[in-house]
Structure formats: structure tokens, C-alpha cells
Short mmCIF file of N, CA and C in Angstrom, two decimals:
data_model
loop_
_atom_site.label_atom_id
_atom_site.label_comp_id
_atom_site.label_asym_id
_atom_site.label_seq_id
_atom_site.Cartn_x
_atom_site.Cartn_y
_atom_site.Cartn_z
N MET A 1 50.47 -43.03 6.67
CA MET A 1 49.28 -42.37 7.20
C MET A 1 49.63 -40.91 7.48
N SER A 2 48.74 -40.03 7.13
CA SER A 2 49.02 -38.60 7.31
C SER A 2 48.94 -38.23 8.78
N SER A 3 49.60 -37.11 9.11
CA SER A 3 49.70 -36.71 10.52
C SER A 3 48.36 -36.33 11.12
N ASN A 4 47.37 -35.99 10.27
CA ASN A 4 46.08 -35.63 10.86
C ASN A 4 45.32 -36.86 11.35
N HIS A 5 45.88 -38.06 11.17
CA HIS A 5 45.24 -39.27 11.68
C HIS A 5 45.84 -39.71 13.01
N HIS A 6 46.45 -38.80 13.73
CA HIS A 6 47.06 -39.17 14.99
C HIS A 6 46.48 -38.33 16.12
N GLY A 7 46.19 -39.00 17.23
CA GLY A 7 45.75 -38.29 18.43
C GLY A 7 46.97 -37.83 19.18
N ALA A 8 46.79 -37.53 20.44
CA ALA A 8 47.92 -37.11 21.26
C ALA A 8 48.97 -38.20 21.26
N GLY A 9 50.21 -37.83 21.05
CA GLY A 9 51.28 -38.80 21.06
C GLY A 9 51.32 -39.69 19.84
N GLY A 10 50.57 -39.40 18.80
CA GLY A 10 50.59 -40.19 17.57
C GLY A 10 49.80 -41.47 17.65
N ALA A 11 48.95 -41.64 18.62
CA ALA A 11 48.18 -42.87 18.77
C ALA A 11 47.18 -43.03 17.63
N ARG A 12 47.01 -44.27 17.18
CA ARG A 12 46.02 -44.59 16.16
C ARG A 12 44.76 -45.21 16.78
N ARG A 13 44.92 -45.77 17.98
CA ARG A 13 43.78 -46.35 18.68
C ARG A 13 43.78 -45.78 20.10
N VAL A 14 42.66 -45.16 20.46
CA VAL A 14 42.55 -44.49 21.76
C VAL A 14 41.24 -44.92 22.42
N LEU A 15 41.31 -45.24 23.71
CA LEU A 15 40.14 -45.51 24.53
C LEU A 15 39.94 -44.31 25.43
N VAL A 16 38.75 -43.70 25.37
CA VAL A 16 38.41 -42.57 26.22
C VAL A 16 37.39 -43.06 27.24
N THR A 17 37.72 -42.93 28.52
CA THR A 17 36.84 -43.39 29.58
C THR A 17 36.56 -42.26 30.56
N GLY A 18 35.50 -42.39 31.28
CA GLY A 18 35.13 -41.40 32.29
C GLY A 18 33.73 -41.66 32.79
N GLY A 19 33.32 -40.90 33.75
CA GLY A 19 31.99 -41.05 34.31
C GLY A 19 30.93 -40.43 33.40
N VAL A 20 29.69 -40.62 33.78
CA VAL A 20 28.56 -40.04 33.05
C VAL A 20 28.68 -38.52 33.12
N ARG A 21 28.50 -37.87 31.98
CA ARG A 21 28.54 -36.41 31.86
C ARG A 21 29.91 -35.82 32.23
N SER A 22 30.96 -36.60 32.06
CA SER A 22 32.30 -36.13 32.40
C SER A 22 32.93 -35.29 31.28
N GLY A 23 32.36 -35.39 30.06
CA GLY A 23 32.93 -34.70 28.92
C GLY A 23 33.67 -35.63 27.98
N LYS A 24 33.55 -36.95 28.21
CA LYS A 24 34.30 -37.91 27.40
C LYS A 24 33.87 -37.91 25.94
N SER A 25 32.59 -37.79 25.65
CA SER A 25 32.14 -37.78 24.25
C SER A 25 32.63 -36.53 23.53
N ARG A 26 32.54 -35.39 24.18
CA ARG A 26 33.05 -34.15 23.56
C ARG A 26 34.55 -34.25 23.29
N HIS A 27 35.29 -34.79 24.25
CA HIS A 27 36.73 -34.96 24.07
C HIS A 27 37.00 -35.89 22.88
N ALA A 28 36.28 -37.00 22.82
CA ALA A 28 36.47 -37.95 21.73
C ALA A 28 36.15 -37.31 20.38
N GLU A 29 35.07 -36.54 20.33
CA GLU A 29 34.71 -35.86 19.09
C GLU A 29 35.79 -34.86 18.66
N GLU A 30 36.37 -34.16 19.63
CA GLU A 30 37.46 -33.22 19.32
C GLU A 30 38.68 -33.96 18.76
N LEU A 31 39.01 -35.11 19.33
CA LEU A 31 40.13 -35.90 18.81
C LEU A 31 39.86 -36.35 17.37
N VAL A 32 38.65 -36.81 17.12
CA VAL A 32 38.31 -37.26 15.77
C VAL A 32 38.34 -36.09 14.80
N ARG A 33 37.86 -34.93 15.23
CA ARG A 33 37.96 -33.74 14.36
C ARG A 33 39.42 -33.41 14.05
N GLY A 34 40.30 -33.61 15.03
CA GLY A 34 41.72 -33.40 14.80
C GLY A 34 42.29 -34.38 13.78
N TRP A 35 41.79 -35.61 13.80
CA TRP A 35 42.24 -36.61 12.83
C TRP A 35 41.65 -36.33 11.45
N ALA A 36 40.36 -36.00 11.41
CA ALA A 36 39.63 -35.90 10.14
C ALA A 36 39.66 -34.51 9.53
N GLY A 37 39.96 -33.48 10.33
CA GLY A 37 39.83 -32.12 9.83
C GLY A 37 38.37 -31.87 9.48
N ASP A 38 38.13 -31.30 8.31
CA ASP A 38 36.75 -31.07 7.85
C ASP A 38 36.22 -32.26 7.07
N GLY A 39 37.01 -33.33 7.00
CA GLY A 39 36.64 -34.48 6.20
C GLY A 39 35.73 -35.45 6.92
N PRO A 40 35.48 -36.57 6.26
CA PRO A 40 34.55 -37.56 6.81
C PRO A 40 35.14 -38.37 7.95
N ALA A 41 34.25 -38.90 8.75
CA ALA A 41 34.56 -39.85 9.81
C ALA A 41 33.35 -40.78 9.93
N VAL A 42 33.57 -41.94 10.52
CA VAL A 42 32.48 -42.89 10.76
C VAL A 42 32.18 -42.87 12.24
N TYR A 43 30.93 -42.56 12.59
CA TYR A 43 30.47 -42.51 13.98
C TYR A 43 29.61 -43.75 14.21
N VAL A 44 30.07 -44.65 15.06
CA VAL A 44 29.35 -45.88 15.34
C VAL A 44 28.59 -45.71 16.65
N ALA A 45 27.27 -45.82 16.58
CA ALA A 45 26.40 -45.72 17.75
C ALA A 45 25.87 -47.13 18.05
N PRO A 46 26.50 -47.83 19.01
CA PRO A 46 26.15 -49.24 19.22
C PRO A 46 25.07 -49.50 20.27
N GLY A 47 24.55 -48.45 20.87
CA GLY A 47 23.57 -48.64 21.95
C GLY A 47 22.15 -48.70 21.43
N PRO A 48 21.21 -48.78 22.33
CA PRO A 48 19.80 -48.79 21.93
C PRO A 48 19.44 -47.52 21.16
N THR A 49 18.69 -47.69 20.09
CA THR A 49 18.22 -46.55 19.31
C THR A 49 16.98 -45.95 19.97
N ALA A 50 16.58 -44.77 19.51
CA ALA A 50 15.37 -44.14 20.05
C ALA A 50 14.15 -45.02 19.78
N ALA A 51 14.16 -45.77 18.69
CA ALA A 51 13.05 -46.67 18.39
C ALA A 51 13.00 -47.85 19.36
N GLU A 52 14.17 -48.27 19.86
CA GLU A 52 14.24 -49.40 20.78
C GLU A 52 13.98 -48.99 22.23
N ASP A 53 14.25 -47.75 22.55
CA ASP A 53 14.11 -47.27 23.93
C ASP A 53 13.28 -45.98 23.88
N SER A 54 12.07 -46.04 24.34
CA SER A 54 11.14 -44.91 24.21
C SER A 54 11.31 -43.84 25.29
N ASP A 55 12.32 -43.96 26.14
CA ASP A 55 12.57 -42.98 27.19
C ASP A 55 12.87 -41.61 26.56
N PRO A 56 12.09 -40.58 26.86
CA PRO A 56 12.32 -39.26 26.25
C PRO A 56 13.68 -38.66 26.61
N ASP A 57 14.20 -38.95 27.79
CA ASP A 57 15.53 -38.45 28.17
C ASP A 57 16.61 -39.09 27.29
N TRP A 58 16.45 -40.39 27.01
CA TRP A 58 17.41 -41.08 26.14
C TRP A 58 17.33 -40.50 24.73
N ALA A 59 16.12 -40.27 24.24
CA ALA A 59 15.95 -39.70 22.89
C ALA A 59 16.59 -38.31 22.82
N ALA A 60 16.44 -37.51 23.87
CA ALA A 60 17.05 -36.17 23.89
C ALA A 60 18.57 -36.26 23.89
N ARG A 61 19.09 -37.22 24.61
CA ARG A 61 20.55 -37.41 24.65
C ARG A 61 21.08 -37.82 23.28
N LEU A 62 20.39 -38.75 22.62
CA LEU A 62 20.79 -39.16 21.27
C LEU A 62 20.75 -37.98 20.31
N ASP A 63 19.71 -37.18 20.43
CA ASP A 63 19.56 -36.01 19.55
C ASP A 63 20.69 -35.00 19.77
N ALA A 64 21.07 -34.78 21.02
CA ALA A 64 22.16 -33.83 21.32
C ALA A 64 23.48 -34.31 20.71
N HIS A 65 23.74 -35.60 20.81
CA HIS A 65 24.95 -36.16 20.20
C HIS A 65 24.90 -36.00 18.68
N ARG A 66 23.75 -36.29 18.12
CA ARG A 66 23.58 -36.21 16.66
C ARG A 66 23.82 -34.78 16.16
N ARG A 67 23.31 -33.79 16.88
CA ARG A 67 23.44 -32.38 16.46
C ARG A 67 24.89 -31.91 16.51
N ARG A 68 25.71 -32.50 17.39
CA ARG A 68 27.12 -32.08 17.50
C ARG A 68 27.98 -32.61 16.37
N ARG A 69 27.52 -33.66 15.70
CA ARG A 69 28.35 -34.28 14.65
C ARG A 69 28.39 -33.43 13.40
N PRO A 70 29.58 -33.28 12.80
CA PRO A 70 29.68 -32.55 11.53
C PRO A 70 28.90 -33.27 10.42
N PRO A 71 28.42 -32.53 9.44
CA PRO A 71 27.64 -33.16 8.36
C PRO A 71 28.44 -34.17 7.54
N ALA A 72 29.77 -34.07 7.52
CA ALA A 72 30.58 -35.01 6.74
C ALA A 72 30.71 -36.38 7.40
N TRP A 73 30.29 -36.49 8.66
CA TRP A 73 30.40 -37.76 9.37
C TRP A 73 29.24 -38.67 9.01
N THR A 74 29.52 -39.95 8.87
CA THR A 74 28.51 -40.97 8.61
C THR A 74 28.19 -41.67 9.93
N THR A 75 26.91 -41.82 10.24
CA THR A 75 26.51 -42.51 11.45
C THR A 75 26.07 -43.93 11.10
N VAL A 76 26.60 -44.89 11.85
CA VAL A 76 26.23 -46.29 11.69
C VAL A 76 25.68 -46.77 13.03
N GLU A 77 24.42 -47.17 13.06
CA GLU A 77 23.81 -47.69 14.28
C GLU A 77 23.84 -49.21 14.22
N THR A 78 24.73 -49.81 15.01
CA THR A 78 24.88 -51.26 15.00
C THR A 78 25.57 -51.72 16.27
N ARG A 79 25.30 -52.96 16.65
CA ARG A 79 26.03 -53.58 17.76
C ARG A 79 27.15 -54.46 17.24
N ASP A 80 27.24 -54.59 15.92
CA ASP A 80 28.27 -55.41 15.30
C ASP A 80 29.56 -54.61 15.14
N LEU A 81 30.23 -54.37 16.25
CA LEU A 81 31.47 -53.58 16.22
C LEU A 81 32.53 -54.27 15.37
N ALA A 82 32.65 -55.58 15.49
CA ALA A 82 33.64 -56.31 14.71
C ALA A 82 33.34 -56.17 13.22
N GLY A 83 32.08 -56.22 12.85
CA GLY A 83 31.71 -56.08 11.44
C GLY A 83 32.05 -54.71 10.88
N VAL A 84 31.77 -53.67 11.66
CA VAL A 84 32.07 -52.31 11.21
C VAL A 84 33.58 -52.11 11.11
N LEU A 85 34.30 -52.49 12.16
CA LEU A 85 35.76 -52.29 12.15
C LEU A 85 36.42 -53.16 11.08
N GLY A 86 35.89 -54.36 10.88
CA GLY A 86 36.42 -55.23 9.84
C GLY A 86 36.13 -54.73 8.44
N GLY A 87 35.09 -53.92 8.31
CA GLY A 87 34.71 -53.40 7.01
C GLY A 87 35.38 -52.09 6.65
N VAL A 88 36.23 -51.56 7.53
CA VAL A 88 36.88 -50.28 7.27
C VAL A 88 38.39 -50.46 7.16
N ARG A 89 38.78 -51.45 6.40
CA ARG A 89 40.22 -51.71 6.20
C ARG A 89 40.79 -50.68 5.24
N GLY A 90 42.09 -50.50 5.34
CA GLY A 90 42.77 -49.55 4.47
C GLY A 90 42.72 -48.15 5.05
N ALA A 91 43.57 -47.31 4.52
CA ALA A 91 43.60 -45.92 4.98
C ALA A 91 42.28 -45.26 4.64
N GLY A 92 41.83 -44.42 5.51
CA GLY A 92 40.57 -43.73 5.29
C GLY A 92 40.15 -42.98 6.52
N GLU A 93 38.88 -42.63 6.54
CA GLU A 93 38.38 -41.80 7.62
C GLU A 93 38.46 -42.53 8.96
N PRO A 94 38.66 -41.76 10.03
CA PRO A 94 38.70 -42.34 11.37
C PRO A 94 37.32 -42.85 11.79
N VAL A 95 37.34 -43.73 12.78
CA VAL A 95 36.13 -44.36 13.31
C VAL A 95 36.01 -44.00 14.78
N LEU A 96 34.84 -43.54 15.18
CA LEU A 96 34.52 -43.23 16.58
C LEU A 96 33.39 -44.13 17.02
N VAL A 97 33.60 -44.92 18.07
CA VAL A 97 32.57 -45.77 18.65
C VAL A 97 32.15 -45.14 19.97
N ASP A 98 30.89 -44.75 20.09
CA ASP A 98 30.39 -44.08 21.30
C ASP A 98 29.03 -44.67 21.67
N CYS A 99 28.95 -45.55 22.66
CA CYS A 99 29.98 -45.90 23.60
C CYS A 99 29.87 -47.38 23.93
N LEU A 100 30.92 -47.91 24.55
CA LEU A 100 30.96 -49.32 24.89
C LEU A 100 29.97 -49.69 25.99
N GLY A 101 29.64 -48.76 26.86
CA GLY A 101 28.64 -49.02 27.90
C GLY A 101 27.27 -49.28 27.30
N THR A 102 26.88 -48.46 26.33
CA THR A 102 25.59 -48.69 25.68
C THR A 102 25.65 -49.93 24.80
N TRP A 103 26.84 -50.25 24.29
CA TRP A 103 27.02 -51.47 23.51
C TRP A 103 26.74 -52.70 24.37
N VAL A 104 27.34 -52.76 25.57
CA VAL A 104 27.10 -53.89 26.47
C VAL A 104 25.61 -54.00 26.79
N THR A 105 24.99 -52.87 27.11
CA THR A 105 23.55 -52.87 27.39
C THR A 105 22.77 -53.40 26.18
N GLY A 106 23.10 -52.89 25.00
CA GLY A 106 22.41 -53.30 23.78
C GLY A 106 22.58 -54.78 23.48
N VAL A 107 23.79 -55.30 23.68
CA VAL A 107 24.04 -56.72 23.45
C VAL A 107 23.20 -57.57 24.39
N LEU A 108 23.19 -57.22 25.67
CA LEU A 108 22.42 -58.00 26.64
C LEU A 108 20.92 -57.89 26.38
N ASP A 109 20.47 -56.71 25.97
CA ASP A 109 19.04 -56.54 25.62
C ASP A 109 18.69 -57.37 24.40
N GLU A 110 19.53 -57.26 23.37
CA GLU A 110 19.29 -57.97 22.11
C GLU A 110 19.22 -59.48 22.31
N GLU A 111 20.07 -59.99 23.18
CA GLU A 111 20.11 -61.42 23.46
C GLU A 111 19.15 -61.84 24.58
N GLN A 112 18.43 -60.86 25.14
CA GLN A 112 17.54 -61.10 26.28
C GLN A 112 18.27 -61.92 27.35
N ALA A 113 19.46 -61.42 27.70
CA ALA A 113 20.38 -62.20 28.52
C ALA A 113 20.52 -61.74 29.96
N TRP A 114 19.84 -60.71 30.36
CA TRP A 114 20.08 -60.14 31.69
C TRP A 114 19.92 -61.13 32.84
N ASP A 115 19.05 -62.12 32.69
CA ASP A 115 18.80 -63.07 33.78
C ASP A 115 19.65 -64.33 33.69
N ARG A 116 20.52 -64.42 32.71
CA ARG A 116 21.38 -65.59 32.59
C ARG A 116 22.42 -65.60 33.71
N PRO A 117 22.98 -66.77 33.99
CA PRO A 117 24.06 -66.84 35.00
C PRO A 117 25.25 -65.97 34.58
N SER A 118 25.97 -65.47 35.55
CA SER A 118 27.10 -64.57 35.29
C SER A 118 28.11 -65.16 34.32
N ALA A 119 28.41 -66.45 34.45
CA ALA A 119 29.39 -67.09 33.56
C ALA A 119 28.90 -67.07 32.11
N ALA A 120 27.61 -67.27 31.90
CA ALA A 120 27.06 -67.24 30.55
C ALA A 120 27.10 -65.83 29.97
N LEU A 121 26.82 -64.85 30.80
CA LEU A 121 26.90 -63.45 30.36
C LEU A 121 28.33 -63.10 29.97
N LEU A 122 29.29 -63.50 30.80
CA LEU A 122 30.68 -63.23 30.50
C LEU A 122 31.10 -63.89 29.19
N ALA A 123 30.68 -65.13 28.98
CA ALA A 123 31.02 -65.83 27.74
C ALA A 123 30.43 -65.11 26.52
N LEU A 124 29.20 -64.65 26.63
CA LEU A 124 28.54 -63.93 25.54
C LEU A 124 29.32 -62.66 25.19
N VAL A 125 29.63 -61.87 26.20
CA VAL A 125 30.31 -60.60 25.97
C VAL A 125 31.76 -60.83 25.52
N GLU A 126 32.43 -61.80 26.12
CA GLU A 126 33.82 -62.08 25.74
C GLU A 126 33.92 -62.51 24.28
N ALA A 127 32.95 -63.27 23.79
CA ALA A 127 32.97 -63.67 22.38
C ALA A 127 32.88 -62.44 21.48
N ARG A 128 32.03 -61.49 21.84
CA ARG A 128 31.91 -60.25 21.07
C ARG A 128 33.19 -59.42 21.17
N VAL A 129 33.79 -59.39 22.35
CA VAL A 129 35.03 -58.64 22.53
C VAL A 129 36.16 -59.28 21.73
N ASP A 130 36.25 -60.60 21.72
CA ASP A 130 37.29 -61.29 20.94
C ASP A 130 37.21 -60.88 19.47
N ALA A 131 36.01 -60.91 18.92
CA ALA A 131 35.83 -60.53 17.51
C ALA A 131 36.16 -59.06 17.29
N THR A 132 35.76 -58.21 18.22
CA THR A 132 36.03 -56.77 18.11
C THR A 132 37.53 -56.50 18.20
N LEU A 133 38.21 -57.17 19.12
CA LEU A 133 39.66 -57.00 19.25
C LEU A 133 40.38 -57.41 17.97
N ALA A 134 39.97 -58.51 17.38
CA ALA A 134 40.60 -58.96 16.14
C ALA A 134 40.43 -57.91 15.04
N ALA A 135 39.23 -57.37 14.91
CA ALA A 135 38.97 -56.35 13.89
C ALA A 135 39.68 -55.05 14.21
N LEU A 136 39.72 -54.68 15.48
CA LEU A 136 40.38 -53.43 15.89
C LEU A 136 41.87 -53.47 15.58
N THR A 137 42.50 -54.58 15.87
CA THR A 137 43.94 -54.66 15.64
C THR A 137 44.27 -54.83 14.15
N ALA A 138 43.32 -55.27 13.35
CA ALA A 138 43.56 -55.48 11.92
C ALA A 138 43.34 -54.23 11.08
N THR A 139 42.52 -53.30 11.56
CA THR A 139 42.22 -52.12 10.74
C THR A 139 43.39 -51.14 10.73
N ASP A 140 43.57 -50.50 9.59
CA ASP A 140 44.59 -49.47 9.46
C ASP A 140 44.05 -48.08 9.79
N ARG A 141 42.77 -47.99 9.99
CA ARG A 141 42.17 -46.68 10.27
C ARG A 141 42.33 -46.32 11.73
N PRO A 142 42.41 -45.03 12.02
CA PRO A 142 42.43 -44.63 13.42
C PRO A 142 41.06 -44.89 14.04
N VAL A 143 41.05 -45.41 15.26
CA VAL A 143 39.81 -45.77 15.94
C VAL A 143 39.83 -45.18 17.34
N LEU A 144 38.73 -44.56 17.71
CA LEU A 144 38.56 -44.01 19.04
C LEU A 144 37.34 -44.66 19.67
N LEU A 145 37.54 -45.27 20.82
CA LEU A 145 36.47 -45.95 21.56
C LEU A 145 36.13 -45.14 22.79
N VAL A 146 34.85 -44.89 23.03
CA VAL A 146 34.39 -44.18 24.22
C VAL A 146 33.72 -45.20 25.13
N THR A 147 33.98 -45.10 26.42
CA THR A 147 33.37 -46.02 27.37
C THR A 147 33.08 -45.29 28.68
N ASN A 148 32.34 -45.95 29.53
CA ASN A 148 32.06 -45.41 30.86
C ASN A 148 32.99 -46.09 31.86
N GLU A 149 33.46 -45.31 32.81
CA GLU A 149 34.25 -45.87 33.89
C GLU A 149 33.28 -46.13 35.04
N VAL A 150 33.03 -47.39 35.31
CA VAL A 150 32.07 -47.77 36.35
C VAL A 150 32.81 -48.49 37.47
N GLY A 151 32.19 -48.57 38.59
CA GLY A 151 32.79 -49.31 39.69
C GLY A 151 33.61 -48.47 40.64
N LEU A 152 33.63 -47.16 40.46
CA LEU A 152 34.39 -46.31 41.37
C LEU A 152 33.58 -45.93 42.61
N GLY A 153 32.28 -46.22 42.57
CA GLY A 153 31.41 -45.82 43.67
C GLY A 153 30.94 -47.01 44.47
N VAL A 154 29.72 -46.91 44.93
CA VAL A 154 29.14 -47.95 45.76
C VAL A 154 28.85 -49.20 44.92
N VAL A 155 28.74 -50.33 45.60
CA VAL A 155 28.34 -51.57 44.93
C VAL A 155 26.86 -51.44 44.61
N PRO A 156 26.49 -51.65 43.32
CA PRO A 156 25.08 -51.52 42.95
C PRO A 156 24.19 -52.46 43.77
N GLU A 157 23.01 -51.97 44.12
CA GLU A 157 22.08 -52.76 44.93
C GLU A 157 21.49 -53.92 44.15
N HIS A 158 21.24 -53.71 42.85
CA HIS A 158 20.56 -54.72 42.04
C HIS A 158 21.54 -55.54 41.22
N ARG A 159 21.17 -56.78 40.98
CA ARG A 159 22.04 -57.69 40.22
C ARG A 159 22.39 -57.11 38.85
N SER A 160 21.43 -56.54 38.15
CA SER A 160 21.70 -56.02 36.81
C SER A 160 22.80 -54.95 36.85
N GLY A 161 22.81 -54.12 37.87
CA GLY A 161 23.84 -53.11 38.01
C GLY A 161 25.22 -53.71 38.26
N ARG A 162 25.25 -54.75 39.10
CA ARG A 162 26.52 -55.42 39.38
C ARG A 162 27.04 -56.15 38.15
N VAL A 163 26.13 -56.82 37.42
CA VAL A 163 26.51 -57.53 36.20
C VAL A 163 27.06 -56.55 35.17
N PHE A 164 26.36 -55.44 34.99
CA PHE A 164 26.81 -54.43 34.02
C PHE A 164 28.18 -53.90 34.40
N ARG A 165 28.36 -53.55 35.67
CA ARG A 165 29.65 -53.02 36.15
C ARG A 165 30.77 -54.01 35.87
N ASP A 166 30.55 -55.26 36.19
CA ASP A 166 31.60 -56.27 36.02
C ASP A 166 31.90 -56.51 34.54
N LEU A 167 30.87 -56.62 33.72
CA LEU A 167 31.08 -56.87 32.30
C LEU A 167 31.78 -55.69 31.62
N LEU A 168 31.34 -54.48 31.93
CA LEU A 168 31.95 -53.32 31.29
C LEU A 168 33.40 -53.15 31.75
N GLY A 169 33.67 -53.44 33.01
CA GLY A 169 35.06 -53.39 33.47
C GLY A 169 35.94 -54.35 32.69
N THR A 170 35.43 -55.54 32.41
CA THR A 170 36.17 -56.53 31.62
C THR A 170 36.34 -56.04 30.19
N VAL A 171 35.28 -55.52 29.58
CA VAL A 171 35.34 -54.99 28.22
C VAL A 171 36.40 -53.89 28.14
N ASN A 172 36.36 -52.96 29.07
CA ASN A 172 37.30 -51.84 29.07
C ASN A 172 38.75 -52.33 29.16
N GLN A 173 39.01 -53.26 30.07
CA GLN A 173 40.37 -53.78 30.21
C GLN A 173 40.84 -54.46 28.94
N ARG A 174 39.99 -55.27 28.36
CA ARG A 174 40.39 -56.04 27.17
C ARG A 174 40.65 -55.12 25.99
N LEU A 175 39.76 -54.15 25.74
CA LEU A 175 39.94 -53.28 24.59
C LEU A 175 41.07 -52.28 24.80
N ALA A 176 41.32 -51.92 26.05
CA ALA A 176 42.44 -51.01 26.33
C ALA A 176 43.77 -51.64 25.93
N THR A 177 43.86 -52.97 25.96
CA THR A 177 45.12 -53.63 25.60
C THR A 177 45.48 -53.40 24.13
N ALA A 178 44.50 -53.09 23.30
CA ALA A 178 44.76 -52.86 21.87
C ALA A 178 44.93 -51.38 21.54
N CYS A 179 44.86 -50.52 22.54
CA CYS A 179 44.96 -49.08 22.32
C CYS A 179 46.32 -48.56 22.76
N GLU A 180 46.84 -47.62 21.97
CA GLU A 180 48.11 -47.01 22.35
C GLU A 180 47.95 -46.03 23.50
N GLU A 181 46.76 -45.46 23.61
CA GLU A 181 46.51 -44.51 24.70
C GLU A 181 45.14 -44.76 25.32
N VAL A 182 45.04 -44.45 26.61
CA VAL A 182 43.76 -44.42 27.32
C VAL A 182 43.66 -43.03 27.93
N HIS A 183 42.56 -42.35 27.69
CA HIS A 183 42.32 -41.01 28.24
C HIS A 183 41.21 -41.12 29.28
N LEU A 184 41.47 -40.64 30.48
CA LEU A 184 40.47 -40.57 31.54
C LEU A 184 39.96 -39.14 31.60
N VAL A 185 38.65 -38.97 31.48
CA VAL A 185 38.04 -37.64 31.51
C VAL A 185 37.25 -37.50 32.81
N VAL A 186 37.59 -36.48 33.60
CA VAL A 186 36.90 -36.20 34.85
C VAL A 186 36.61 -34.69 34.86
N ALA A 187 35.34 -34.33 35.03
CA ALA A 187 34.94 -32.93 35.11
C ALA A 187 35.47 -32.12 33.93
N GLY A 188 35.47 -32.74 32.76
CA GLY A 188 35.91 -32.06 31.56
C GLY A 188 37.42 -31.97 31.39
N ARG A 189 38.17 -32.49 32.34
CA ARG A 189 39.64 -32.48 32.28
C ARG A 189 40.11 -33.85 31.83
N VAL A 190 41.18 -33.88 31.04
CA VAL A 190 41.66 -35.12 30.44
C VAL A 190 43.02 -35.49 31.02
N LEU A 191 43.13 -36.74 31.44
CA LEU A 191 44.38 -37.29 31.91
C LEU A 191 44.74 -38.46 31.00
N VAL A 192 45.87 -38.39 30.33
CA VAL A 192 46.33 -39.48 29.47
C VAL A 192 47.05 -40.48 30.36
N LEU A 193 46.55 -41.71 30.36
CA LEU A 193 47.11 -42.77 31.23
C LEU A 193 48.21 -43.53 30.52
#
């Protein structure tokens, strides 16, 4: 694998985490640009699309992310992370998944699962994580995963907030085990853990 496919420290798989608006997506995009140069990359958007979520703020956020991407990058909108990662075997362009928080939301929305018991929700998400981990560890391509760091503040008042916090914390821990590096982004500053 050529040297342009390595992040800091030569990592091939990196998890970038941080709070909302911390700069984690920009940092992840910079890392992928370092891997890809002016060449292609695969940008996986696993969250709700603008067609699925009519919130104008969400649509504006999606548009801002889209405008930052270089024209050589291919965007794939899917919640099937295992399918995408499993389909990119062999040396080739790096893969950026942004973000796991919207992925969890999208999975629960797609399955209409928000009101299920916590154990059933965990089983649903863990099955998806198991498949994603298998594909992540099998691919030879560099992969960068972006996620939200939740749970550092107050306990959410509503059940959906607590469920999301707990599930995403589990997702983050599990996927971090397959990454050589984890980057924490706070106020635009990066700390490699």
C-alpha cells in the first residue's frame, strides 16, 4: 500500500470522535485528502437523507458537507455499512463513513424500532455492528469512521435520548477495537488517543 494511504502514525483504520460542531468531519475529510491526494475516495453517508428528513436545517447541513467534498469523491447513501465495506476489497480509494451517530438514528428509524425494549434495540444494533466489524477488518482499503461522542453531559430527559446515547457508546467502543487510531476532536483541536 502506498504511503498516501496512511493517516497519522500509518494507521489504515481511524475512528474520529467528538461533539457536535467540534470539527470532526473537517478533520476526517483532511485525513482522507491526505490518503487520496487529488484522487478518488468513497464517502458513505449512512444517515437520513434530505428526502427522508424534511427539516431545513438538516438539509442545509447535508448540503454544506456535500459542497466540501472534492469532485473525485463518490458519495454512497446507505445504511448498509457492511455491504459497502465488503464491496471495497483490494487496494483502492479510501473510504470515509460520516457518521455513525446518524447511522444509528437511520437504522432505528428504518426499523421503526425506537419504542422497542432496550435489549431488542441493542440486539438489532449489535447485529449490524458485528457485520460491519467483519467487513471493516477484511477490507484492505483505508477506512475512516466519524462518530459523535455522547454521554459527556447531562443524562437525557427522554428515553429516546438515553437509548441513543447508550447504543452509540456501544457502537463507538466496538468499532474502535478494529481501528489503529482514535482521534478525539474538541473545539477544532485533535487529540490522538
